[in-house]
Amino acid sequence: MNRLPVIVATLCLAAAALIAGATWWVTRNGPSGAAGSAQVISSGKALVGGPFQLVDQTGRAVDESILKGKWTVVFFGFTFCPDVCPTTLTAMEAVKKDLGARGADLQVVFITVDPERDTPAALKAYLDSVGPEGTIGLTGTPEQVTAAAKAYRVYFRKSGEGDDYTMDHSTAAYLMDPKGEFAAVLPYGLAPADKAKVIRDAMKQ
Ligand code: NI
């Protein structure tokens, strides 16, 4: 039996399916929509980060320019956080140690998602006891905090009522380069040695 017609028929069907799929995609998204998606994938740097107006733990008004000239790990949390935030801050101490001399080029920025309780003084007391020395704690008005979280694609939500409320929040940290642009994600579950490797590799580029 000659298999060629079967193969040709199969290929034709596959090609027809591809064309139908592509047509469906373009119809659904429009040619510019498809191109737009490709751009977003190729320029991931634009996805995370951006301008913010906040206040540090000394009461000084700061903006995104604090990211310039240094590698920075940015993450969002709150001082009443029972696990994720203290664990992340403690891990960052290990990461800085692992980086050795390069660790001096790395700053840590902790942005609260709980400005109601996390005043500059509360952030100062917290960061004096947890995390690497020199960690910058940032807070602001609820609107300023929401805008910063939005820029960093961070999710957070108040959970519970009264004094005992807690905050749900994204757990990933972001490595930003000395231009203040996104360089890498540091997932919460990644071991400190692996986080250090991601940072060391990024610093080499
Ligand atoms: Ni937390």
mmCIF file of N, CA and C in Angstrom, residues 14-82:
data_model
loop_
_atom_site.group_PDB
_atom_site.id
_atom_site.type_symbol
_atom_site.label_atom_id
_atom_site.label_comp_id
_atom_site.label_asym_id
_atom_site.label_seq_id
_atom_site.Cartn_x
_atom_site.Cartn_y
_atom_site.Cartn_z
ATOM 1 N N ALA A 14 -3.163 19.207 8.759
ATOM 2 C CA ALA A 14 -2.401 19.935 9.781
ATOM 3 C C ALA A 14 -2.251 21.397 9.381
ATOM 4 N N ALA A 15 -1.932 21.631 8.087
ATOM 5 C CA ALA A 15 -1.760 22.995 7.599
ATOM 6 C C ALA A 15 -3.071 23.765 7.717
ATOM 7 N N ALA A 16 -4.171 23.079 7.357
ATOM 8 C CA ALA A 16 -5.480 23.743 7.434
ATOM 9 C C ALA A 16 -5.785 24.123 8.878
ATOM 10 N N ALA A 17 -5.435 23.228 9.801
ATOM 11 C CA ALA A 17 -5.687 23.504 11.218
ATOM 12 C C ALA A 17 -4.869 24.698 11.684
ATOM 13 N N LEU A 18 -3.606 24.768 11.219
ATOM 14 C CA LEU A 18 -2.740 25.894 11.589
ATOM 15 C C LEU A 18 -3.304 27.209 11.074
ATOM 16 N N ILE A 19 -3.725 27.186 9.799
ATOM 17 C CA ILE A 19 -4.260 28.413 9.194
ATOM 18 C C ILE A 19 -5.536 28.830 9.933
ATOM 19 N N ALA A 20 -6.377 27.842 10.224
ATOM 20 C CA ALA A 20 -7.624 28.147 10.932
ATOM 21 C C ALA A 20 -7.298 28.745 12.298
ATOM 22 N N GLY A 21 -6.300 28.160 12.968
ATOM 23 C CA GLY A 21 -5.907 28.647 14.295
ATOM 24 C C GLY A 21 -5.381 30.066 14.227
ATOM 25 N N ALA A 22 -4.520 30.318 13.230
ATOM 26 C CA ALA A 22 -3.935 31.646 13.085
ATOM 27 C C ALA A 22 -5.019 32.660 12.751
ATOM 28 N N THR A 23 -5.942 32.262 11.885
ATOM 29 C CA THR A 23 -7.030 33.164 11.501
ATOM 30 C C THR A 23 -7.880 33.500 12.724
ATOM 31 N N TRP A 24 -8.155 32.453 13.498
ATOM 32 C CA TRP A 24 -8.949 32.662 14.720
ATOM 33 C C TRP A 24 -8.231 33.639 15.650
ATOM 34 N N TRP A 25 -6.923 33.459 15.787
ATOM 35 C CA TRP A 25 -6.130 34.311 16.699
ATOM 36 C C TRP A 25 -6.171 35.773 16.245
ATOM 37 N N VAL A 26 -5.926 35.966 14.921
ATOM 38 C CA VAL A 26 -5.891 37.338 14.401
ATOM 39 C C VAL A 26 -7.280 37.955 14.492
ATOM 40 N N THR A 27 -8.324 37.145 14.181
ATOM 41 C CA THR A 27 -9.686 37.669 14.240
ATOM 42 C C THR A 27 -10.008 38.101 15.656
ATOM 43 N N ARG A 28 -9.590 37.280 16.601
ATOM 44 C CA ARG A 28 -9.934 37.511 18.003
ATOM 45 C C ARG A 28 -9.129 38.690 18.583
ATOM 46 N N ASN A 29 -7.839 38.752 18.238
ATOM 47 C CA ASN A 29 -6.981 39.758 18.861
ATOM 48 C C ASN A 29 -6.666 40.946 17.974
ATOM 49 N N GLY A 30 -6.894 40.770 16.672
ATOM 50 C CA GLY A 30 -6.514 41.815 15.729
ATOM 51 C C GLY A 30 -5.027 41.728 15.486
ATOM 52 N N PRO A 31 -4.548 42.146 14.286
ATOM 53 C CA PRO A 31 -3.121 42.048 13.980
ATOM 54 C C PRO A 31 -2.281 42.824 14.997
ATOM 55 N N SER A 32 -2.758 44.009 15.428
ATOM 56 C CA SER A 32 -1.976 44.802 16.372
ATOM 57 C C SER A 32 -1.962 44.116 17.734
ATOM 58 N N GLY A 33 -3.058 43.462 18.087
ATOM 59 C CA GLY A 33 -3.121 42.756 19.369
ATOM 60 C C GLY A 33 -2.086 41.660 19.426
ATOM 61 N N ALA A 34 -1.960 40.896 18.311
ATOM 62 C CA ALA A 34 -0.989 39.808 18.274
ATOM 63 C C ALA A 34 0.431 40.372 18.387
ATOM 64 N N ALA A 35 0.690 41.470 17.641
ATOM 65 C CA ALA A 35 2.019 42.081 17.692
ATOM 66 C C ALA A 35 2.282 42.619 19.087
ATOM 67 N N GLY A 36 1.252 43.206 19.690
ATOM 68 C CA GLY A 36 1.387 43.752 21.038
ATOM 69 C C GLY A 36 1.800 42.678 22.024
ATOM 70 N N SER A 37 1.186 41.486 21.915
ATOM 71 C CA SER A 37 1.521 40.398 22.830
ATOM 72 C C SER A 37 2.989 40.016 22.687
ATOM 73 N N ALA A 38 3.452 39.935 21.423
ATOM 74 C CA ALA A 38 4.836 39.549 21.173
ATOM 75 C C ALA A 38 5.782 40.572 21.801
ATOM 76 N N GLN A 39 5.415 41.853 21.710
ATOM 77 C CA GLN A 39 6.254 42.912 22.282
ATOM 78 C C GLN A 39 6.355 42.778 23.792
ATOM 79 N N VAL A 40 5.217 42.466 24.414
ATOM 80 C CA VAL A 40 5.205 42.345 25.867
ATOM 81 C C VAL A 40 6.154 41.228 26.290
ATOM 82 N N ILE A 41 6.148 40.133 25.532
ATOM 83 C CA ILE A 41 7.009 39.007 25.890
ATOM 84 C C ILE A 41 8.482 39.371 25.717
ATOM 85 N N SER A 42 8.793 40.116 24.632
ATOM 86 C CA SER A 42 10.196 40.401 24.362
ATOM 87 C C SER A 42 10.741 41.529 25.244
ATOM 88 N N SER A 43 9.864 42.342 25.820
ATOM 89 C CA SER A 43 10.369 43.419 26.664
ATOM 90 C C SER A 43 9.752 43.315 28.055
ATOM 91 N N GLY A 44 10.051 42.201 28.722
ATOM 92 C CA GLY A 44 9.525 41.944 30.047
ATOM 93 C C GLY A 44 9.936 42.988 31.065
ATOM 94 N N LYS A 45 11.029 43.699 30.799
ATOM 95 C CA LYS A 45 11.518 44.714 31.723
ATOM 96 C C LYS A 45 10.460 45.747 32.058
ATOM 97 N N ALA A 46 9.609 46.019 31.072
ATOM 98 C CA ALA A 46 8.616 47.067 31.281
ATOM 99 C C ALA A 46 7.473 46.612 32.184
ATOM 100 N N LEU A 47 7.375 45.305 32.414
ATOM 101 C CA LEU A 47 6.215 44.780 33.128
ATOM 102 C C LEU A 47 6.229 45.063 34.622
ATOM 103 N N VAL A 48 7.396 45.088 35.227
ATOM 104 C CA VAL A 48 7.491 45.227 36.681
ATOM 105 C C VAL A 48 8.299 46.477 37.032
ATOM 106 N N GLY A 49 7.756 47.260 37.914
ATOM 107 C CA GLY A 49 8.461 48.456 38.374
ATOM 108 C C GLY A 49 7.876 49.712 37.772
ATOM 109 N N GLY A 50 8.409 50.840 38.202
ATOM 110 C CA GLY A 50 7.908 52.113 37.718
ATOM 111 C C GLY A 50 7.969 53.147 38.815
ATOM 112 N N PRO A 51 7.385 54.312 38.531
ATOM 113 C CA PRO A 51 7.465 55.401 39.497
ATOM 114 C C PRO A 51 6.700 55.106 40.784
ATOM 115 N N PHE A 52 7.196 55.599 41.889
ATOM 116 C CA PHE A 52 6.444 55.565 43.149
ATOM 117 C C PHE A 52 6.828 56.769 44.007
ATOM 118 N N GLN A 53 5.930 57.139 44.884
ATOM 119 C CA GLN A 53 6.145 58.235 45.840
ATOM 120 C C GLN A 53 5.834 57.662 47.205
ATOM 121 N N LEU A 54 6.860 57.478 48.033
ATOM 122 C CA LEU A 54 6.644 56.871 49.339
ATOM 123 C C LEU A 54 7.502 57.582 50.388
ATOM 124 N N VAL A 55 7.453 57.076 51.615
ATOM 125 C CA VAL A 55 8.216 57.654 52.718
ATOM 126 C C VAL A 55 9.015 56.536 53.365
ATOM 127 N N ASP A 56 10.303 56.790 53.667
ATOM 128 C CA ASP A 56 11.093 55.717 54.278
ATOM 129 C C ASP A 56 10.955 55.707 55.803
ATOM 130 N N GLN A 57 11.648 54.792 56.453
ATOM 131 C CA GLN A 57 11.455 54.619 57.896
ATOM 132 C C GLN A 57 12.001 55.770 58.736
ATOM 133 N N THR A 58 12.723 56.704 58.068
ATOM 134 C CA THR A 58 13.173 57.892 58.802
ATOM 135 C C THR A 58 12.235 59.071 58.549
ATOM 136 N N GLY A 59 11.211 58.861 57.737
ATOM 137 C CA GLY A 59 10.248 59.921 57.448
ATOM 138 C C GLY A 59 10.580 60.725 56.201
ATOM 139 N N ARG A 60 11.642 60.298 55.494
ATOM 140 C CA ARG A 60 12.084 61.014 54.292
ATOM 141 C C ARG A 60 11.235 60.594 53.091
ATOM 142 N N ALA A 61 10.797 61.577 52.318
ATOM 143 C CA ALA A 61 10.045 61.277 51.095
ATOM 144 C C ALA A 61 11.001 60.720 50.043
ATOM 145 N N VAL A 62 10.649 59.593 49.432
ATOM 146 C CA VAL A 62 11.522 58.985 48.425
ATOM 147 C C VAL A 62 10.703 58.574 47.201
ATOM 148 N N ASP A 63 11.405 58.430 46.107
ATOM 149 C CA ASP A 63 10.764 57.905 44.905
ATOM 150 C C ASP A 63 11.667 56.848 44.281
ATOM 151 N N GLU A 64 11.332 56.433 43.063
ATOM 152 C CA GLU A 64 12.042 55.323 42.413
ATOM 153 C C GLU A 64 13.529 55.611 42.169
ATOM 154 N N SER A 65 13.939 56.870 42.348
ATOM 155 C CA SER A 65 15.359 57.183 42.116
ATOM 156 C C SER A 65 16.265 56.500 43.148
ATOM 157 N N ILE A 66 15.700 56.017 44.281
ATOM 158 C CA ILE A 66 16.544 55.299 45.253
ATOM 159 C C ILE A 66 17.064 53.978 44.679
ATOM 160 N N LEU A 67 16.482 53.535 43.564
ATOM 161 C CA LEU A 67 16.925 52.280 42.954
ATOM 162 C C LEU A 67 18.155 52.488 42.064
ATOM 163 N N LYS A 68 18.408 53.739 41.695
ATOM 164 C CA LYS A 68 19.493 54.020 40.736
ATOM 165 C C LYS A 68 20.875 53.831 41.353
ATOM 166 N N GLY A 69 21.734 53.164 40.589
ATOM 167 C CA GLY A 69 23.129 53.023 41.002
ATOM 168 C C GLY A 69 23.412 51.817 41.871
ATOM 169 N N LYS A 70 22.374 51.058 42.222
ATOM 170 C CA LYS A 70 22.567 49.858 43.041
ATOM 171 C C LYS A 70 21.667 48.751 42.539
ATOM 172 N N TRP A 71 22.076 47.521 42.768
ATOM 173 C CA TRP A 71 21.166 46.406 42.570
ATOM 174 C C TRP A 71 20.235 46.404 43.772
ATOM 175 N N THR A 72 18.965 46.114 43.517
ATOM 176 C CA THR A 72 17.986 46.193 44.606
ATOM 177 C C THR A 72 17.046 44.997 44.580
ATOM 178 N N VAL A 73 16.804 44.433 45.737
ATOM 179 C CA VAL A 73 15.719 43.463 45.870
ATOM 180 C C VAL A 73 14.540 44.215 46.477
ATOM 181 N N VAL A 74 13.433 44.249 45.720
ATOM 182 C CA VAL A 74 12.222 44.925 46.168
ATOM 183 C C VAL A 74 11.193 43.875 46.527
ATOM 184 N N PHE A 75 10.628 43.975 47.713
ATOM 185 C CA PHE A 75 9.464 43.142 47.960
ATOM 186 C C PHE A 75 8.474 43.823 48.886
ATOM 187 N N PHE A 76 7.239 43.345 48.774
ATOM 188 C CA PHE A 76 6.114 43.954 49.478
ATOM 189 C C PHE A 76 5.645 43.033 50.590
ATOM 190 N N GLY A 77 5.332 43.608 51.739
ATOM 191 C CA GLY A 77 4.850 42.816 52.855
ATOM 192 C C GLY A 77 4.313 43.727 53.936
ATOM 193 N N PHE A 78 4.357 43.254 55.175
ATOM 194 C CA PHE A 78 3.892 44.076 56.293
ATOM 195 C C PHE A 78 4.502 43.562 57.589
ATOM 196 N N THR A 79 4.667 44.452 58.550
ATOM 197 C CA THR A 79 5.441 44.095 59.740
ATOM 198 C C THR A 79 4.735 43.077 60.631
ATOM 199 N N PHE A 80 3.404 42.973 60.542
ATOM 200 C CA PHE A 80 2.687 41.987 61.352
ATOM 201 C C PHE A 80 2.689 40.608 60.699
ATOM 202 N N CYS A 81 3.305 40.488 59.544
ATOM 203 C CA CYS A 81 3.317 39.217 58.805
ATOM 204 C C CYS A 81 3.998 38.138 59.659
ATOM 205 N N PRO A 82 3.314 37.015 59.867
ATOM 206 C CA PRO A 82 3.867 35.993 60.756
ATOM 207 C C PRO A 82 4.967 35.133 60.128
#
